[in-house]
Structure formats: structure tokens, C-alpha cells
Amino acid sequence: MNEKLQIVEYYSSDDWAHWLSEINKSDWRAGEYLHELIRKNELKKLCGERTKVLLLTDKDRLLSFCTYAEQDDVRDPSLTPWAGFVYTFPEFRGKHFVGRLLEYASGLARKDGHEYLYISTGETGLYEKYGFTFWKQMKDVNGEESRIYRKRTDVAIRMLHEDEKDLLKDFLYEAIYIPEGVEPPPKDIIFQPELRLYYENFGTDPADNCIVAEDQGRVIGAVWTRIMNDYGHVDDETPSFAISLYKEYRGKGIGTKLMKEMLALLKEQGYGTASLAVQKANYAVKMYKNVGFKTVDENAEEYIMVCEL
């Protein structure tokens, strides 16, 4: 299977008939019901005109789907939006594909100005692994008890997926500090030997970790570690840090969240220290100090910083 997966919004696609036929292949009664609602143009009448059907696809194959809707089977106008009709085809289960759709739905909810995304379900222990927490029991439209889960719609923090490793090249370029008024270097600078070590064969060493920030299905920031002979190298037992975010997401506390998550992960893995190098003029120096890094060495341009875990 091609791991270049894509999230398609059904009503915005140019192949409704194909995706509708794919939904109809599900072996799930609720999936059959969703198919009929879409086919009869009744889904938006039932769940709200802004309802979306989110499809996780691999080329022309449907792997998983869910809805993002104003209303679900629990009718309370004060609670919105809802993820519903959550389904993954049997052969693709265990890969957390549903998590990608739910993070995308969470990003939509945040974009729409909502603090929470809700799910009504009879399941226990399923949605917790995707960041949802049980809120309370409520009655659905049939008068039956339903468990209501909700998830805050902050930018999602998660581990890098296997098929996303090429993103490290993009974020390595974004990590290059460019002083005000200085022309950015060419993109191919990341192929220089001293920079390739940040991403080549990533994932082959126990200290190779990467945590990303995701907004509406798009990875917008990353922090990663390796034991490597980079600018921040202090010894062969200490992972070195690299971190960057796209410019429009800087200064919002996302970098701090990523750093704290990575430091906690490294401590859990048994490492005693972490290190990094940073340009003295870089605004991120303050953030590094705030999460526990201290300067142990310096040269004319950079600080070498270490955090005791």
C-alpha cells in the first residue's frame, strides 16, 4: 500500500460517485445508513448544512471515514461540533488511521472557533487513545444512554508517522536561523553533509525521536532528537535537539509544548541529558531556558545548552 495518504472531504471532491461506492463497501450497519443519507441528500438535513464527510484515502481506495457535523444523535444545540460515523475498514485497523481523521476534524473545530469536538458512542477505551476524555452520559434521539466524549481543539501534538520522515528536510530548512535583513540560503543547503546527518536514515537509532504539531491535518512544527556529531553535540550518550515551526505558528507556545513533550519522552527512555546549539541572537534562547536548558559552553555566535532530565 502506498503510504502517501490523503484526507478528502467528500462534498468538495470531484468524484462523489466513486467515494460513495467506497463507503458502501463497509460491513457496518451505521456505514450503510450513512451511505443512504448521502445518496438521498439527507445527511446535511439531519446533521446540519456545514456537515463534512472526511475520507482517509490511498489513491482511489478508502481506508477510513467519519463525519464532522453540527449535530449528531444527541440533540443539544449548545454542544457542537460532533465527529460521527467513525469507521476503519478491517484490513486497515490497528494503524491509528482514525486518529488522523479525528485530528483533522479537531482542526476544523478549532478553525470554526469551538473549544471542544464531541463524540457520542457506546464504546469504552477506544477514543481515549486519540485524546478524547469521557465527559458524561446523555440520552440520544432514541432515548438510549450514550457516552459523550470530548477533545480540546488545541493544536495536536503527536509522534511523527513513518510516512512523514521527508518532512524533516522541510523543518530542518525552517530551523536555520536567518537574522533580520539577511537573504535566506538556497533550499538545497540541507543537502550539505553537515546538515544531512539531521535526517538521513532517521529512525534507525534508539535516540531518533520526532514529535510533531498538527493543525487541521497539516504538520506545522517538529522537534526531533538524534545522537549525532552536530553543532550541539556534547557526548555520545546525549541526544541533540532540532526544532522548528512554520513562521505563522511561532510565538504561540507550540514550540514550548513540543519541547516539553520531547524532554518527557527522553526521560522516560532513560536519557540523563539533552543538548542543543542555538544562535545567540535567536529569540528561541528564552524558550530553551524556560524549559530547563542551561548554557555549558559558547563561541562567538552560539550557545551550547544542556538540559538535565
Tab-separated table of C-alpha atoms in Angstrom:
chain	number	residue	atom	x	y	z
A	1	MET	CA	0.000	0.000	0.000
A	2	ASN	CA	1.230	3.469	-0.869
A	3	GLU	CA	1.788	5.340	2.410
A	4	LYS	CA	1.134	8.780	0.879
A	5	LEU	CA	-2.287	9.003	2.446
A	6	GLN	CA	-4.652	11.892	1.796
A	7	ILE	CA	-7.733	13.214	3.556
A	8	VAL	CA	-10.509	14.005	1.100
A	9	GLU	CA	-13.637	15.960	2.010
A	10	TYR	CA	-16.439	14.155	0.202
A	11	TYR	CA	-18.564	17.179	-0.714
A	12	SER	CA	-15.505	19.002	-2.043
A	13	SER	CA	-14.259	16.096	-4.146
A	14	ASP	CA	-14.788	15.750	-7.884
A	15	ASP	CA	-15.681	12.046	-7.707
A	16	TRP	CA	-18.735	11.710	-5.481
A	17	ALA	CA	-19.909	8.500	-7.129
A	18	HIS	CA	-16.623	6.681	-6.537
A	19	TRP	CA	-16.313	7.634	-2.889
A	20	LEU	CA	-19.963	6.879	-2.229
A	21	SER	CA	-19.444	3.388	-3.637
A	22	GLU	CA	-16.385	3.000	-1.397
A	23	ILE	CA	-18.397	3.964	1.703
A	24	ASN	CA	-20.975	1.385	0.690
A	25	LYS	CA	-18.352	-1.368	0.964
A	26	SER	CA	-18.247	-1.070	4.759
A	27	ASP	CA	-19.527	-4.056	6.716
A	28	TRP	CA	-21.183	-1.809	9.293
A	29	ARG	CA	-24.867	-1.002	9.680
A	30	ALA	CA	-24.146	2.640	10.507
A	31	GLY	CA	-21.964	2.826	7.393
A	32	GLU	CA	-24.871	1.586	5.316
A	33	TYR	CA	-27.064	4.220	6.956
A	34	LEU	CA	-24.513	6.945	6.165
A	35	HIS	CA	-24.406	5.767	2.550
A	36	GLU	CA	-28.181	6.072	2.276
A	37	LEU	CA	-28.244	9.505	3.899
A	38	ILE	CA	-25.658	10.781	1.424
A	39	ARG	CA	-27.290	9.091	-1.564
A	40	LYS	CA	-30.692	10.600	-0.731
A	41	ASN	CA	-29.193	14.047	0.037
A	42	GLU	CA	-30.478	13.805	3.606
A	43	LEU	CA	-27.242	13.914	5.626
A	44	LYS	CA	-26.998	17.711	5.787
A	45	LYS	CA	-30.714	17.998	6.541
A	46	LEU	CA	-30.203	15.697	9.513
A	47	CYS	CA	-26.838	16.879	10.830
A	48	GLY	CA	-26.520	20.461	9.593
A	49	GLU	CA	-25.683	22.210	6.342
A	50	ARG	CA	-21.998	22.527	7.227
A	51	THR	CA	-21.583	18.769	7.658
A	52	LYS	CA	-18.474	17.234	6.081
A	53	VAL	CA	-17.670	13.606	5.308
A	54	LEU	CA	-13.954	13.048	5.865
A	55	LEU	CA	-12.273	10.243	3.915
A	56	LEU	CA	-8.782	8.877	4.551
A	57	THR	CA	-7.640	7.590	1.177
A	58	ASP	CA	-4.763	5.840	-0.542
A	59	LYS	CA	-5.099	6.848	-4.191
A	60	ASP	CA	-8.615	5.649	-5.124
A	61	ARG	CA	-9.013	3.358	-2.123
A	62	LEU	CA	-10.929	4.322	1.021
A	63	LEU	CA	-9.281	3.288	4.292
A	64	SER	CA	-11.310	5.087	6.944
A	65	PHE	CA	-14.076	7.687	7.235
A	66	CYS	CA	-16.026	9.828	9.665
A	67	THR	CA	-18.321	12.845	9.644
A	68	TYR	CA	-17.805	16.326	11.058
A	69	ALA	CA	-21.225	17.748	11.833
A	70	GLU	CA	-23.135	20.391	13.736
A	71	GLN	CA	-25.390	17.759	15.323
A	72	ASP	CA	-25.272	14.021	15.989
A	73	ASP	CA	-27.583	11.531	17.669
A	74	VAL	CA	-27.548	13.600	20.884
A	75	ARG	CA	-29.570	16.720	20.206
A	76	ASP	CA	-28.276	19.612	22.283
A	77	PRO	CA	-27.756	22.879	20.358
A	78	SER	CA	-25.174	24.009	22.927
A	79	LEU	CA	-22.895	21.067	22.051
A	80	THR	CA	-21.194	21.290	18.665
A	81	PRO	CA	-19.425	20.095	16.538
A	82	TRP	CA	-19.508	16.291	16.523
A	83	ALA	CA	-17.419	13.537	14.966
A	84	GLY	CA	-19.629	10.649	13.938
A	85	PHE	CA	-19.902	7.549	11.748
A	86	VAL	CA	-16.300	6.709	12.684
A	87	TYR	CA	-15.128	3.650	10.765
A	88	THR	CA	-11.961	1.929	9.501
A	89	PHE	CA	-12.077	-0.984	7.088
A	90	PRO	CA	-10.996	-4.221	8.857
A	91	GLU	CA	-7.787	-4.750	6.886
A	92	PHE	CA	-6.503	-1.314	7.931
A	93	ARG	CA	-7.271	-1.446	11.651
A	94	GLY	CA	-4.510	-1.143	14.216
A	95	LYS	CA	-2.732	1.596	12.261
A	96	HIS	CA	-4.426	4.543	14.032
A	97	PHE	CA	-5.863	5.785	10.738
A	98	VAL	CA	-8.981	7.006	12.557
A	99	GLY	CA	-6.689	9.209	14.634
A	100	ARG	CA	-5.671	11.128	11.517
A	101	LEU	CA	-9.290	11.853	10.665
A	102	LEU	CA	-10.128	12.876	14.225
A	103	GLU	CA	-7.142	15.236	14.356
A	104	TYR	CA	-8.302	16.741	11.066
A	105	ALA	CA	-11.820	17.146	12.495
A	106	SER	CA	-10.341	18.735	15.621
A	107	GLY	CA	-8.520	21.236	13.413
A	108	LEU	CA	-11.780	22.072	11.641
A	109	ALA	CA	-13.449	22.637	15.007
A	110	ARG	CA	-10.647	24.936	16.123
A	111	LYS	CA	-10.837	26.860	12.850
A	112	ASP	CA	-14.585	27.246	13.390
A	113	GLY	CA	-13.929	28.711	16.844
A	114	HIS	CA	-15.004	25.752	19.001
A	115	GLU	CA	-13.231	24.721	22.189
A	116	TYR	CA	-14.259	21.058	22.007
A	117	LEU	CA	-15.014	18.320	19.486
A	118	TYR	CA	-17.607	15.796	20.717
A	119	ILE	CA	-18.307	12.110	20.079
A	120	SER	CA	-21.389	10.119	21.108
A	121	THR	CA	-20.632	6.409	21.460
A	122	GLY	CA	-21.285	3.201	23.337
A	123	GLU	CA	-17.581	2.340	23.258
A	124	THR	CA	-15.263	2.458	26.265
A	125	GLY	CA	-11.495	2.717	25.935
A	126	LEU	CA	-11.444	3.462	22.201
A	127	TYR	CA	-11.362	7.231	21.829
A	128	GLU	CA	-9.147	7.919	24.837
A	129	LYS	CA	-6.090	6.980	22.770
A	130	TYR	CA	-6.977	9.777	20.349
A	131	GLY	CA	-7.043	12.452	23.036
A	132	PHE	CA	-10.736	12.296	23.966
A	133	THR	CA	-11.934	12.115	27.567
A	134	PHE	CA	-15.245	10.844	28.890
A	135	TRP	CA	-17.489	13.772	29.808
A	136	LYS	CA	-20.922	12.449	30.779
A	137	GLN	CA	-23.864	10.201	29.887
A	138	MET	CA	-26.703	11.672	27.815
A	139	LYS	CA	-29.764	10.303	26.074
A	140	ASP	CA	-29.727	10.064	22.295
A	141	VAL	CA	-32.661	10.693	19.939
A	142	ASN	CA	-33.936	7.173	20.608
A	143	GLY	CA	-33.976	7.732	24.356
A	144	GLU	CA	-30.999	5.425	24.929
A	145	GLU	CA	-27.999	6.245	27.083
A	146	SER	CA	-24.887	7.322	25.197
A	147	ARG	CA	-21.378	8.050	26.436
A	148	ILE	CA	-20.239	11.553	25.452
A	149	TYR	CA	-16.536	12.116	24.913
A	150	ARG	CA	-14.895	15.399	24.091
A	151	LYS	CA	-11.469	16.603	22.993
A	152	ARG	CA	-9.976	20.054	23.300
A	153	THR	CA	-9.259	21.515	19.890
A	154	ASP	CA	-5.748	22.795	20.589
A	155	VAL	CA	-3.044	22.100	18.018
A	156	ALA	CA	-2.432	18.341	18.181
A	157	ILE	CA	0.895	17.043	19.495
A	158	ARG	CA	1.818	13.539	18.337
A	159	MET	CA	4.641	11.286	17.165
A	160	LEU	CA	5.841	11.547	13.573
A	161	HIS	CA	4.245	8.936	11.301
A	162	GLU	CA	6.515	6.595	9.354
A	163	ASP	CA	5.422	8.065	6.016
A	164	GLU	CA	6.219	11.639	7.127
A	165	LYS	CA	10.005	11.383	7.520
A	166	ASP	CA	10.648	13.560	4.468
A	167	LEU	CA	9.112	16.439	6.421
A	168	LEU	CA	12.314	16.593	8.467
A	169	LYS	CA	14.043	18.168	5.462
A	170	ASP	CA	11.455	20.942	5.353
A	171	PHE	CA	11.689	21.623	9.062
A	172	LEU	CA	15.489	21.479	9.003
A	173	TYR	CA	15.438	24.330	6.490
A	174	GLU	CA	12.918	26.199	8.677
A	175	ALA	CA	15.254	25.702	11.667
A	176	ILE	CA	18.058	27.683	10.021
A	177	TYR	CA	18.314	30.983	11.865
A	178	ILE	CA	18.171	33.931	9.477
A	179	PRO	CA	18.922	37.346	11.060
A	180	GLU	CA	16.728	40.290	10.138
A	181	GLY	CA	17.613	41.692	6.731
A	182	VAL	CA	19.713	38.701	5.678
A	183	GLU	CA	18.828	36.824	2.476
A	184	PRO	CA	17.710	33.232	3.186
A	185	PRO	CA	20.048	30.497	1.937
A	186	PRO	CA	19.011	28.307	-1.014
A	187	LYS	CA	16.781	25.341	-0.176
A	188	ASP	CA	19.423	22.854	-1.285
A	189	ILE	CA	21.628	23.861	1.646
A	190	ILE	CA	20.025	20.970	3.561
A	191	PHE	CA	21.908	18.511	1.320
A	192	GLN	CA	25.280	19.620	2.648
A	193	PRO	CA	26.995	16.820	4.655
A	194	GLU	CA	26.866	18.662	7.983
A	195	LEU	CA	23.082	19.056	7.639
A	196	ARG	CA	22.194	15.679	6.105
A	197	LEU	CA	23.048	13.986	9.397
A	198	TYR	CA	19.881	15.532	10.872
A	199	TYR	CA	17.605	13.407	8.702
A	200	GLU	CA	19.471	10.657	6.813
A	201	ASN	CA	18.303	7.164	7.877
A	202	PHE	CA	16.185	8.718	10.600
A	203	GLY	CA	14.562	6.106	12.812
A	204	THR	CA	17.432	3.619	12.764
A	205	ASP	CA	18.857	4.629	16.152
A	206	PRO	CA	17.114	4.361	19.554
A	207	ALA	CA	17.635	8.082	20.163
A	208	ASP	CA	15.884	9.003	16.905
A	209	ASN	CA	12.639	10.560	18.138
A	210	CYS	CA	10.343	13.041	16.453
A	211	ILE	CA	7.238	14.738	17.827
A	212	VAL	CA	5.153	16.997	15.612
A	213	ALA	CA	2.446	19.625	15.957
A	214	GLU	CA	-0.510	19.209	13.609
A	215	ASP	CA	-3.163	21.725	12.655
A	216	GLN	CA	-6.158	20.564	10.606
A	217	GLY	CA	-4.301	17.601	9.168
A	218	ARG	CA	-1.160	19.596	8.330
A	219	VAL	CA	2.110	19.156	10.243
A	220	ILE	CA	3.163	22.684	11.181
A	221	GLY	CA	6.084	22.069	13.516
A	222	ALA	CA	8.506	19.370	14.631
A	223	VAL	CA	11.070	18.621	17.319
A	224	TRP	CA	13.440	15.728	16.821
A	225	THR	CA	16.481	14.217	18.509
A	226	ARG	CA	19.480	12.113	17.484
A	227	ILE	CA	22.821	11.263	18.978
A	228	MET	CA	24.949	12.844	16.281
A	229	ASN	CA	28.072	14.891	15.826
A	230	ASP	CA	26.187	18.130	15.190
A	231	TYR	CA	26.731	21.652	16.447
A	232	GLY	CA	25.082	20.815	19.785
A	233	HIS	CA	26.943	17.534	20.394
A	234	VAL	CA	28.345	17.173	23.922
A	235	ASP	CA	28.918	13.395	24.218
A	236	ASP	CA	27.858	10.073	22.715
A	237	GLU	CA	25.180	9.474	25.376
A	238	THR	CA	23.288	12.751	24.932
A	239	PRO	CA	20.636	13.261	22.234
A	240	SER	CA	20.842	16.567	20.375
A	241	PHE	CA	17.706	18.618	19.676
A	242	ALA	CA	16.410	20.202	16.488
A	243	ILE	CA	13.138	22.123	16.413
A	244	SER	CA	11.246	24.423	14.070
A	245	LEU	CA	7.767	25.636	13.207
A	246	TYR	CA	6.381	27.351	10.171
A	247	LYS	CA	6.629	31.096	10.618
A	248	GLU	CA	2.916	31.768	11.074
A	249	TYR	CA	2.768	29.383	14.053
A	250	ARG	CA	5.680	30.844	16.003
A	251	GLY	CA	5.189	32.769	19.229
A	252	LYS	CA	2.033	30.835	20.176
A	253	GLY	CA	3.514	28.451	22.762
A	254	ILE	CA	3.553	25.485	20.380
A	255	GLY	CA	7.338	25.177	20.429
A	256	THR	CA	7.320	25.060	24.224
A	257	LYS	CA	4.735	22.263	24.176
A	258	LEU	CA	6.837	20.295	21.699
A	259	MET	CA	9.992	20.754	23.780
A	260	LYS	CA	8.303	19.652	27.000
A	261	GLU	CA	6.830	16.577	25.323
A	262	MET	CA	10.226	15.575	23.932
A	263	LEU	CA	12.045	16.125	27.223
A	264	ALA	CA	9.463	13.945	28.980
A	265	LEU	CA	9.889	11.241	26.318
A	266	LEU	CA	13.684	11.255	26.604
A	267	LYS	CA	13.471	10.985	30.394
A	268	GLU	CA	11.071	8.055	30.020
A	269	GLN	CA	13.566	6.401	27.652
A	270	GLY	CA	16.288	6.660	30.298
A	271	TYR	CA	18.429	9.509	28.983
A	272	GLY	CA	20.007	11.777	31.600
A	273	THR	CA	20.658	14.851	29.476
A	274	ALA	CA	19.723	16.525	26.191
A	275	SER	CA	21.660	19.180	24.294
A	276	LEU	CA	21.314	21.787	21.565
A	277	ALA	CA	23.141	24.633	19.885
A	278	VAL	CA	21.462	27.969	19.246
A	279	GLN	CA	22.499	31.270	17.721
A	280	LYS	CA	22.876	33.891	20.435
A	281	ALA	CA	20.572	36.304	18.580
A	282	ASN	CA	17.815	33.687	18.160
A	283	TYR	CA	14.588	34.559	20.021
A	284	ALA	CA	14.251	30.842	20.929
A	285	VAL	CA	17.053	31.120	23.530
A	286	LYS	CA	14.487	32.323	26.075
A	287	MET	CA	12.216	29.344	25.372
A	288	TYR	CA	15.079	26.889	25.817
A	289	LYS	CA	15.940	28.434	29.179
A	290	ASN	CA	12.293	28.303	30.256
A	291	VAL	CA	12.080	24.545	29.656
A	292	GLY	CA	15.288	23.842	31.591
A	293	PHE	CA	18.275	24.235	29.253
A	294	LYS	CA	21.409	25.924	30.620
A	295	THR	CA	24.445	27.239	28.766
A	296	VAL	CA	27.506	24.996	29.243
A	297	ASP	CA	29.713	26.438	26.504
A	298	GLU	CA	29.690	29.173	23.880
A	299	ASN	CA	31.583	30.646	20.981
A	300	ALA	CA	31.324	33.979	19.221
A	301	GLU	CA	27.945	33.153	17.662
A	302	GLU	CA	26.331	30.245	19.537
A	303	TYR	CA	25.417	28.888	22.917
A	304	ILE	CA	25.775	25.159	23.638
A	305	MET	CA	22.976	24.299	26.055
A	306	VAL	CA	22.216	21.187	28.109
A	307	CYS	CA	19.084	20.137	29.986
A	308	GLU	CA	19.318	17.730	32.936
A	309	LEU	CA	16.383	15.301	32.701
